[in-house]
CSV table of C-alpha atoms in Angstrom, one decimal:
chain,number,residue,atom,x,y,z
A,1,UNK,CA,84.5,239.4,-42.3
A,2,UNK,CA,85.5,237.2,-39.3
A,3,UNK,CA,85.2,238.2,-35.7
A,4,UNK,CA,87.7,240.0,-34.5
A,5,UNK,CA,90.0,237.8,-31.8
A,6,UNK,CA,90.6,240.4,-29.4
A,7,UNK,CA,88.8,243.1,-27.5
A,8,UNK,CA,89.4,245.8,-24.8
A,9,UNK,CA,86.8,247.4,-22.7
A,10,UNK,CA,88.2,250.7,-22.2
A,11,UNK,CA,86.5,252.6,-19.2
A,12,UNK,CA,87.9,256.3,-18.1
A,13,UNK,CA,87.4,257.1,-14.7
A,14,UNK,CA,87.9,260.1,-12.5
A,15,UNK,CA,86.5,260.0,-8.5
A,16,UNK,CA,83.4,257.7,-9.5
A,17,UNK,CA,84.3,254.7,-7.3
A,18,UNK,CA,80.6,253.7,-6.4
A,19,UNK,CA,79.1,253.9,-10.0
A,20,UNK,CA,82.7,252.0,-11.4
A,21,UNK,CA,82.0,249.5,-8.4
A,22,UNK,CA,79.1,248.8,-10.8
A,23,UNK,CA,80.3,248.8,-13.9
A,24,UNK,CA,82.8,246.5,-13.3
A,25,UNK,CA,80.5,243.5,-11.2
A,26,UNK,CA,78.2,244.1,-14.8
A,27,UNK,CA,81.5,242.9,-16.4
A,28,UNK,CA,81.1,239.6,-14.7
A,29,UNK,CA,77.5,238.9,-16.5
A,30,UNK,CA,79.0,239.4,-19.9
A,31,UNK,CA,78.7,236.9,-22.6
A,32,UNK,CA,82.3,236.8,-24.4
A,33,UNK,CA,82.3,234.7,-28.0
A,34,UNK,CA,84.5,231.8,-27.7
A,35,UNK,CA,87.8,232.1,-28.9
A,36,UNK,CA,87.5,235.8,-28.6
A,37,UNK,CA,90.4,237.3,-25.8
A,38,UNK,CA,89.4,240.2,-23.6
A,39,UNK,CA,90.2,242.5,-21.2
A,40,UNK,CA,89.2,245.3,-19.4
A,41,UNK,CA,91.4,248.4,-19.1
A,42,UNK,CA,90.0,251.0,-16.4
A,43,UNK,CA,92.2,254.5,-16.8
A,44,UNK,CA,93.0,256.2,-13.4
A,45,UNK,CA,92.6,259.8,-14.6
A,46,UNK,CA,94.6,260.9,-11.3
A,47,UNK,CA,91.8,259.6,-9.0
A,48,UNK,CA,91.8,260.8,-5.1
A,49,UNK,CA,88.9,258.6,-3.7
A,50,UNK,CA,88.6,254.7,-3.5
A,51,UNK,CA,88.9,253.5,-7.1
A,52,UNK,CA,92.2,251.6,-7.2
A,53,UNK,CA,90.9,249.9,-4.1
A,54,UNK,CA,87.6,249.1,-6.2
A,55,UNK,CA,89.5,248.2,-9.3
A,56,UNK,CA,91.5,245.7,-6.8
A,57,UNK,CA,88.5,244.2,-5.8
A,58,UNK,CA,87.5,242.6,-9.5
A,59,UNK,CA,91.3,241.9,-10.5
A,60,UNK,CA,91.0,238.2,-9.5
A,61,UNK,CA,87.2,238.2,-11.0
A,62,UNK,CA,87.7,239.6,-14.5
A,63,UNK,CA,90.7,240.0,-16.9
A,64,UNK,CA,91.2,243.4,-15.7
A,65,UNK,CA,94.1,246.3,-16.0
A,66,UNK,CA,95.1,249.5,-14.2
A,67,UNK,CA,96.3,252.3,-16.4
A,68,UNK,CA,97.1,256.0,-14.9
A,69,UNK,CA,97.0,259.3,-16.7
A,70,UNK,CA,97.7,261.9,-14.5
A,71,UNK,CA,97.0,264.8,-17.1
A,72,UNK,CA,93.0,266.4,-16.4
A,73,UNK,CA,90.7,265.4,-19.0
A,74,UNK,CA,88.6,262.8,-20.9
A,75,UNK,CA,90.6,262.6,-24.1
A,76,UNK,CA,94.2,262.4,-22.3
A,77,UNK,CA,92.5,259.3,-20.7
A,78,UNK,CA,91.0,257.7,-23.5
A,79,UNK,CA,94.4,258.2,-25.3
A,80,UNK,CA,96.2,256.9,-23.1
A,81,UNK,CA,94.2,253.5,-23.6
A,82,UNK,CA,94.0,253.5,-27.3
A,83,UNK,CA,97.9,253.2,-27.0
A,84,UNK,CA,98.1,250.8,-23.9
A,85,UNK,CA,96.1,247.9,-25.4
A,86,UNK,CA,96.7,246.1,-28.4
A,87,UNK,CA,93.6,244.6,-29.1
A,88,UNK,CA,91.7,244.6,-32.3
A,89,UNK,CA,89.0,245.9,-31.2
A,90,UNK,CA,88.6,248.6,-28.3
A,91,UNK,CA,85.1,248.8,-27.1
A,92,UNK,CA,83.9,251.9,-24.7
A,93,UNK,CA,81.7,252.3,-22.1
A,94,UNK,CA,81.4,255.0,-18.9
A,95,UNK,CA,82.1,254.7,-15.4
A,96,UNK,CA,78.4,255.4,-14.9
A,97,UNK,CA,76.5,253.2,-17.3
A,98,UNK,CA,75.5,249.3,-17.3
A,99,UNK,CA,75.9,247.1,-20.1
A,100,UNK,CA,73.7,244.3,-21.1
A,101,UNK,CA,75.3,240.5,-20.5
A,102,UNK,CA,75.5,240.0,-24.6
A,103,UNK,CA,77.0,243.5,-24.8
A,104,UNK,CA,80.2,242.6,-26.2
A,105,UNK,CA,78.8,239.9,-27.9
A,106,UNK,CA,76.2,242.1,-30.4
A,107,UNK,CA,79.2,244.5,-30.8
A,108,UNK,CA,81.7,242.0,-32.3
A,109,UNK,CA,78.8,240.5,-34.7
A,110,UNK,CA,78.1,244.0,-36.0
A,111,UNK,CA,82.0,244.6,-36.6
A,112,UNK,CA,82.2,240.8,-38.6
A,113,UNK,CA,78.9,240.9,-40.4
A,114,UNK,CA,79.2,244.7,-41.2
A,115,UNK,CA,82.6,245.1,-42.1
A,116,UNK,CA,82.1,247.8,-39.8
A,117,UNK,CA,85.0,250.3,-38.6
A,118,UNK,CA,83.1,251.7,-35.7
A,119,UNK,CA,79.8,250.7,-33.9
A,120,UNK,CA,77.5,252.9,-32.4
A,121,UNK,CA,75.6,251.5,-29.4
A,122,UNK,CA,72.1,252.1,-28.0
A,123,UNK,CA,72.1,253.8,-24.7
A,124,UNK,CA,69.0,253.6,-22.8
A,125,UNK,CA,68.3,255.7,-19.5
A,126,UNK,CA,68.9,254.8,-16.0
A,127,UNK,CA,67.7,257.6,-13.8
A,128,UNK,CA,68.7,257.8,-10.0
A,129,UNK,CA,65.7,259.2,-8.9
A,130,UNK,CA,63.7,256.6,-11.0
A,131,UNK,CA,61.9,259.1,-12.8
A,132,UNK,CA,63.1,261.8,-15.6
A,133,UNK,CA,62.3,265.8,-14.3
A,134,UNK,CA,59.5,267.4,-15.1
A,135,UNK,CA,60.9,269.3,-18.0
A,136,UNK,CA,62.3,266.6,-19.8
A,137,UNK,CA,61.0,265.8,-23.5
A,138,UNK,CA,63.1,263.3,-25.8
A,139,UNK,CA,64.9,266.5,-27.7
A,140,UNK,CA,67.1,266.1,-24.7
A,141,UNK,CA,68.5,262.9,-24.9
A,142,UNK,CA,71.8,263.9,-26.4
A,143,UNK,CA,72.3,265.9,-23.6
A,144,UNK,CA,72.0,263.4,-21.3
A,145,UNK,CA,74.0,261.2,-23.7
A,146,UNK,CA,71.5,258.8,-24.7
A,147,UNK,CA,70.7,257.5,-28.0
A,148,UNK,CA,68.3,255.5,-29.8
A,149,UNK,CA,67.9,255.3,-33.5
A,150,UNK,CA,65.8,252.3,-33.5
A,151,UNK,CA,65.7,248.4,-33.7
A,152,UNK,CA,67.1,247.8,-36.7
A,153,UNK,CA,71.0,247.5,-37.3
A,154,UNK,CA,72.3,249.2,-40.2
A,155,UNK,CA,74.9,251.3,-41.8
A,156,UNK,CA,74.9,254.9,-40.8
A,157,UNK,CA,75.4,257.4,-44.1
A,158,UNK,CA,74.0,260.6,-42.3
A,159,UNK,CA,76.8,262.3,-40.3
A,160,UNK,CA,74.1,263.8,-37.9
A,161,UNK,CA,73.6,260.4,-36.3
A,162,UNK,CA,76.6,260.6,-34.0
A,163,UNK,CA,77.7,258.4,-30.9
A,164,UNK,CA,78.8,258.9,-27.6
A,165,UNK,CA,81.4,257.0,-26.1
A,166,UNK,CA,79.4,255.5,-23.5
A,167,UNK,CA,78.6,253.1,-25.7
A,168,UNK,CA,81.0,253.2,-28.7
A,169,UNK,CA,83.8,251.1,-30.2
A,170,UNK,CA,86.1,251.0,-33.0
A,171,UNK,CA,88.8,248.5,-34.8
A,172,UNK,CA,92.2,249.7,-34.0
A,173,UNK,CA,93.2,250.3,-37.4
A,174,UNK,CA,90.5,253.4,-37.7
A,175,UNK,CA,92.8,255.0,-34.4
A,176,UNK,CA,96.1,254.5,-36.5
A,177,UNK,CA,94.0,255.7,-40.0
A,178,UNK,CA,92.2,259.1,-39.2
A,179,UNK,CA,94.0,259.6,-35.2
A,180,UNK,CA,92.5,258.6,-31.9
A,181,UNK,CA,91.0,261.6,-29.8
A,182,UNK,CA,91.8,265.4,-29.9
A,183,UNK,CA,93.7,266.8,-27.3
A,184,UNK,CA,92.3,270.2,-28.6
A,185,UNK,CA,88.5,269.3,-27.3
A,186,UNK,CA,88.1,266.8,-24.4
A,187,UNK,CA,90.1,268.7,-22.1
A,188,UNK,CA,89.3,270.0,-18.7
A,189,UNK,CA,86.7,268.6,-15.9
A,190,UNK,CA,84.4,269.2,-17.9
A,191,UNK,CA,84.7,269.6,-21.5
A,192,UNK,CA,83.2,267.2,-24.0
A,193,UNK,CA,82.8,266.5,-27.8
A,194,UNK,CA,85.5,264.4,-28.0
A,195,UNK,CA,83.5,261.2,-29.5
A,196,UNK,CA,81.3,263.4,-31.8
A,197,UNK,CA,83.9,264.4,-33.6
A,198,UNK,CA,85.8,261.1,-33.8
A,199,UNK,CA,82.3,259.9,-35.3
A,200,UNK,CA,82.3,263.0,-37.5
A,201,UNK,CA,86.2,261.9,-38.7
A,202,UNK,CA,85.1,258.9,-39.0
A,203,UNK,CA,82.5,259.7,-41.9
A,204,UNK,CA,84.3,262.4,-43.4
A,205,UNK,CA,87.0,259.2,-44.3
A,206,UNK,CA,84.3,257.0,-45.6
A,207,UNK,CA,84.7,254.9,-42.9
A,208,UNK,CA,81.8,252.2,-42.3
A,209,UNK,CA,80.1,253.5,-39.2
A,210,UNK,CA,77.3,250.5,-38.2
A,211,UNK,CA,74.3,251.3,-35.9
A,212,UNK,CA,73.8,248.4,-33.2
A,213,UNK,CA,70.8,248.4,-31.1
A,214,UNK,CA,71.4,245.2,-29.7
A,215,UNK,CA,74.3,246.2,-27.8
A,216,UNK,CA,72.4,248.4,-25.5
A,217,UNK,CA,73.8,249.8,-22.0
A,218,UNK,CA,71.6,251.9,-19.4
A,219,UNK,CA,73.4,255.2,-18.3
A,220,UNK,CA,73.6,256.2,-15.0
A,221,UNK,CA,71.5,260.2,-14.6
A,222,UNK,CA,72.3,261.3,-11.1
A,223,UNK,CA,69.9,263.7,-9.3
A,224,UNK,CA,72.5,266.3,-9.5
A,225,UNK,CA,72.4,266.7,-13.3
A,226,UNK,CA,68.8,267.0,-13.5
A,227,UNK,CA,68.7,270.7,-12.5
A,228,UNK,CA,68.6,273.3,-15.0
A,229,UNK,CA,71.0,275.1,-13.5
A,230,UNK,CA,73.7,272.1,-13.9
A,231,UNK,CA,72.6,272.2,-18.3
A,232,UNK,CA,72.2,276.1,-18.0
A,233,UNK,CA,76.3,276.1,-17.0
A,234,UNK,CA,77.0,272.6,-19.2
A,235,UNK,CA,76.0,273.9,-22.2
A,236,UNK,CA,77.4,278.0,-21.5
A,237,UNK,CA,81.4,275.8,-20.0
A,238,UNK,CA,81.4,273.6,-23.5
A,239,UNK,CA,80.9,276.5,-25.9
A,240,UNK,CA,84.3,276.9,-26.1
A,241,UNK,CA,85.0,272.8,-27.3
A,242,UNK,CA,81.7,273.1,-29.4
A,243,UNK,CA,83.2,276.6,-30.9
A,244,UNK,CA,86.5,274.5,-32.0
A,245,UNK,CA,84.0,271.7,-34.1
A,246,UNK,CA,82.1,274.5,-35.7
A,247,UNK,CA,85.2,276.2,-36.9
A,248,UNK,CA,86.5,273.1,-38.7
A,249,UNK,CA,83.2,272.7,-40.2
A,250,UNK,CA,83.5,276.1,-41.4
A,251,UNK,CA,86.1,275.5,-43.2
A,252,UNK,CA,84.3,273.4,-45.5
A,253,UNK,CA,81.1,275.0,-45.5
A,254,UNK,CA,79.3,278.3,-45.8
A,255,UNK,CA,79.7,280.6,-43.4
A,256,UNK,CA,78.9,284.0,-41.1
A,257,UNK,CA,80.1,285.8,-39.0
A,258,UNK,CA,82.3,283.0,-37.8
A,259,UNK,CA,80.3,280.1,-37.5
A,260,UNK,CA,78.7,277.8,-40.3
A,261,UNK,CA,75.8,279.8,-42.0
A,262,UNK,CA,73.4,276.9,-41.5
A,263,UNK,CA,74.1,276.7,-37.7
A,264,UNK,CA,73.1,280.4,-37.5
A,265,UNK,CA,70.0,279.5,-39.7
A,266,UNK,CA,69.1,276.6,-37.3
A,267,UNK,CA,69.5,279.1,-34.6
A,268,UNK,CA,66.9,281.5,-35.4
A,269,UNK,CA,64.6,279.0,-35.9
A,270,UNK,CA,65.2,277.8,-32.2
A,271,UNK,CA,64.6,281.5,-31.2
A,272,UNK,CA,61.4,281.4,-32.9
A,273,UNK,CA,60.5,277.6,-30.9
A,274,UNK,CA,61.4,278.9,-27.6
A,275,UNK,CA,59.2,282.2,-27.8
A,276,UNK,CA,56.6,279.3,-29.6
A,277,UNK,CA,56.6,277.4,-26.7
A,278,UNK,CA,56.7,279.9,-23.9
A,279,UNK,CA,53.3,280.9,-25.2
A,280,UNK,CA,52.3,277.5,-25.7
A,281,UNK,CA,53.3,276.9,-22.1
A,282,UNK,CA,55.3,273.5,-23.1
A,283,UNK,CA,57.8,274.3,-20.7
A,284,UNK,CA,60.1,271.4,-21.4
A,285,UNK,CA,60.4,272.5,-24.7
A,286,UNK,CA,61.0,276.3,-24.3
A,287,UNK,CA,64.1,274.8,-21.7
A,288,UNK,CA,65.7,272.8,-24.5
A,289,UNK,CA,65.4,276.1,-26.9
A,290,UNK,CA,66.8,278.1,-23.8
A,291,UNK,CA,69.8,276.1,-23.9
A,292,UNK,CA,70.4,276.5,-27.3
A,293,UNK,CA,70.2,280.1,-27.4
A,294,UNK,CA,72.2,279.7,-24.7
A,295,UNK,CA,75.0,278.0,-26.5
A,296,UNK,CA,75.2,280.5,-28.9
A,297,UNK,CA,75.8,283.0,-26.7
A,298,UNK,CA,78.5,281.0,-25.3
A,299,UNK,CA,79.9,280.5,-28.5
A,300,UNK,CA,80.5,284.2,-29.4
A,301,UNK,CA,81.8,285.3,-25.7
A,302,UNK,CA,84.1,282.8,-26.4
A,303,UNK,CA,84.9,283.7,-29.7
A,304,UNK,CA,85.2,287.6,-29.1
A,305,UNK,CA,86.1,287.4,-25.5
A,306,UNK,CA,88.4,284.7,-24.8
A,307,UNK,CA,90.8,284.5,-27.9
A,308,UNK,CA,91.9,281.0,-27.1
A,309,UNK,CA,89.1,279.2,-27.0
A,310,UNK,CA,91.4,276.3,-25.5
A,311,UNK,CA,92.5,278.0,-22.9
A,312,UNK,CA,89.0,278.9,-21.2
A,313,UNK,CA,88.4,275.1,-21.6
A,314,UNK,CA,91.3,274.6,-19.1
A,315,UNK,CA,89.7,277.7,-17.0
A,316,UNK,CA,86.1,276.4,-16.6
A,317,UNK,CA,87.4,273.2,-16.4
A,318,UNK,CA,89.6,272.9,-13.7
């Protein structure tokens, strides 16, 4: 398939001028193909600190646009750019991660030699302390949304091999085919899941869903969310988002007592892990099955509890 002749970096932004300050002067190192248009879209989501004055600052340096949603929430914003731009690709990338200079570049090749609907991109670490914690062990890099399935660029079949949209992009056409982000999940300050599932919908439409390590961006891990207390409240605050996926699933699966009976399986074998590694004293471990247990727990209170899910999204959120 040929390259696609246009592309829109798509960045969503709320109160991280410093970090998009970043982002955007990476922008400047990239290595566009020629013939190939771009543009890069950053989405005011209601910002009160210096980011239209940073977003100023690279107008005359890069092909750069302003877009404003004033609704809360990650999927509001990212909407509001999949209908702003018209390109035929749209690739994504967070206000607090670095891409590569040939970023773009191995994206665009895996979309023309793959045929590919949407490319998943390798997302590599950048810690602001220049070290991980203490605790951390490599079950945790979805939490910290990083990713790394290897060197090789291929197809992706298995469902379980999601994205995140710090490093993600997609043709236009698969936006108009299965819909662009729920406005169910991805809501609040700080909800999340938004990207999984599009990956998810994706698949479930036989989509072609490419793996591309080439395309590689470092994300940005603050001090500040390398406490357990920040991913002790991150994972109990997105139960109710995470609830909402598990229910569809449900529908299509076995289930109990609510949730899919194979999550609940999973789930007493992380019980089993975390009293495992408590007395194995592989405390990085016994935290990550902590948090799952964790999440369960969340998902019930908000299940039996809060009988709108969506609306304690809002509430934790805000």
């Amino acid at each position: 398939m040929p390259m696609p002749d246009s592309v829109a970096i798509a960045i969503c932004t709320w109160n991280r001028a410093e970090p998009l300050d970043r982002v955007l002067t990476a922008m400047e190192q990239l290595i566009v193909p020629a013939g190939v248009t771009w543009e890069v879209v950053v989405v005011n989501n209601n910002c009160t600190d210096d980011t239209d004055a940073v977003i100023a600052r690279h107008a005359n340096r890069i092909p750069l646009r302003r877009l404003f949603e004033p609704t809360p929430g990650i999927s509001h914003a990212r909407n509001r750019a999949v209908t702003e731009t018209t390109s035929d690709v749209i690739l994504w990338i967070d206000d607090d991660a670095v891409p590569d200079p040939n970023w773009v570049q191995a994206h665009l090749q895996a979309f023309s030699e793959y045929s590919a609907d949407l490319v998943i991109g390798r997302v590599d670490p950048l810690w602001e302390s220049g070290n991980p914690p203490s605790w951390y062990v490599p079950e945790f890099r979805g939490m910290f949304a990083l990713l790394d399935y290897g060197d090789t660029t291929r197809v992706i079949t298995d469902a379980r091999e999601g994205g995140f949209n710090v490093n993600l992009g997609f043709r236009r056409e698969l936006a108009a085919s299965i819909g662009a982000y729920r406005l169910d999940i991805g809501t609040g300050r700080r909800a999340g899941g938004e990207d999984q599932d599009l990956c998810n919908r994706a698949h479930d439409a036989g989509k072609v869903v490419v793996y591309q390590p080439h395309a590689r961006v470092r994300h940005l891990i603050p001090v500040s969310r390398t406490t357990k207390s920040f991913y002790r409240n991150y994972m109990w605050s997105g139960s109710p988002n995470h609830l909402r996926l598990l229910q569809d699933e449900a529908t299509r699966v076995p289930k109990l007592f609510g949730l899919p009976r194979y999550f609940l399986r999973k789930n007493l074998e992380y019980a089993g892990c975390y009293l495992s590694s408590i007395f194995r004293r592989r405390h990085g471990e016994a935290f990550y099955y902590e948090l799952k247990l964790i999440r369960l727990t969340g998902l019930y209170w908000s299940m039996f509890v809060h009988k709108d899910p969506l609306s304690y999204t809002k509430r934790v959120g805000e």
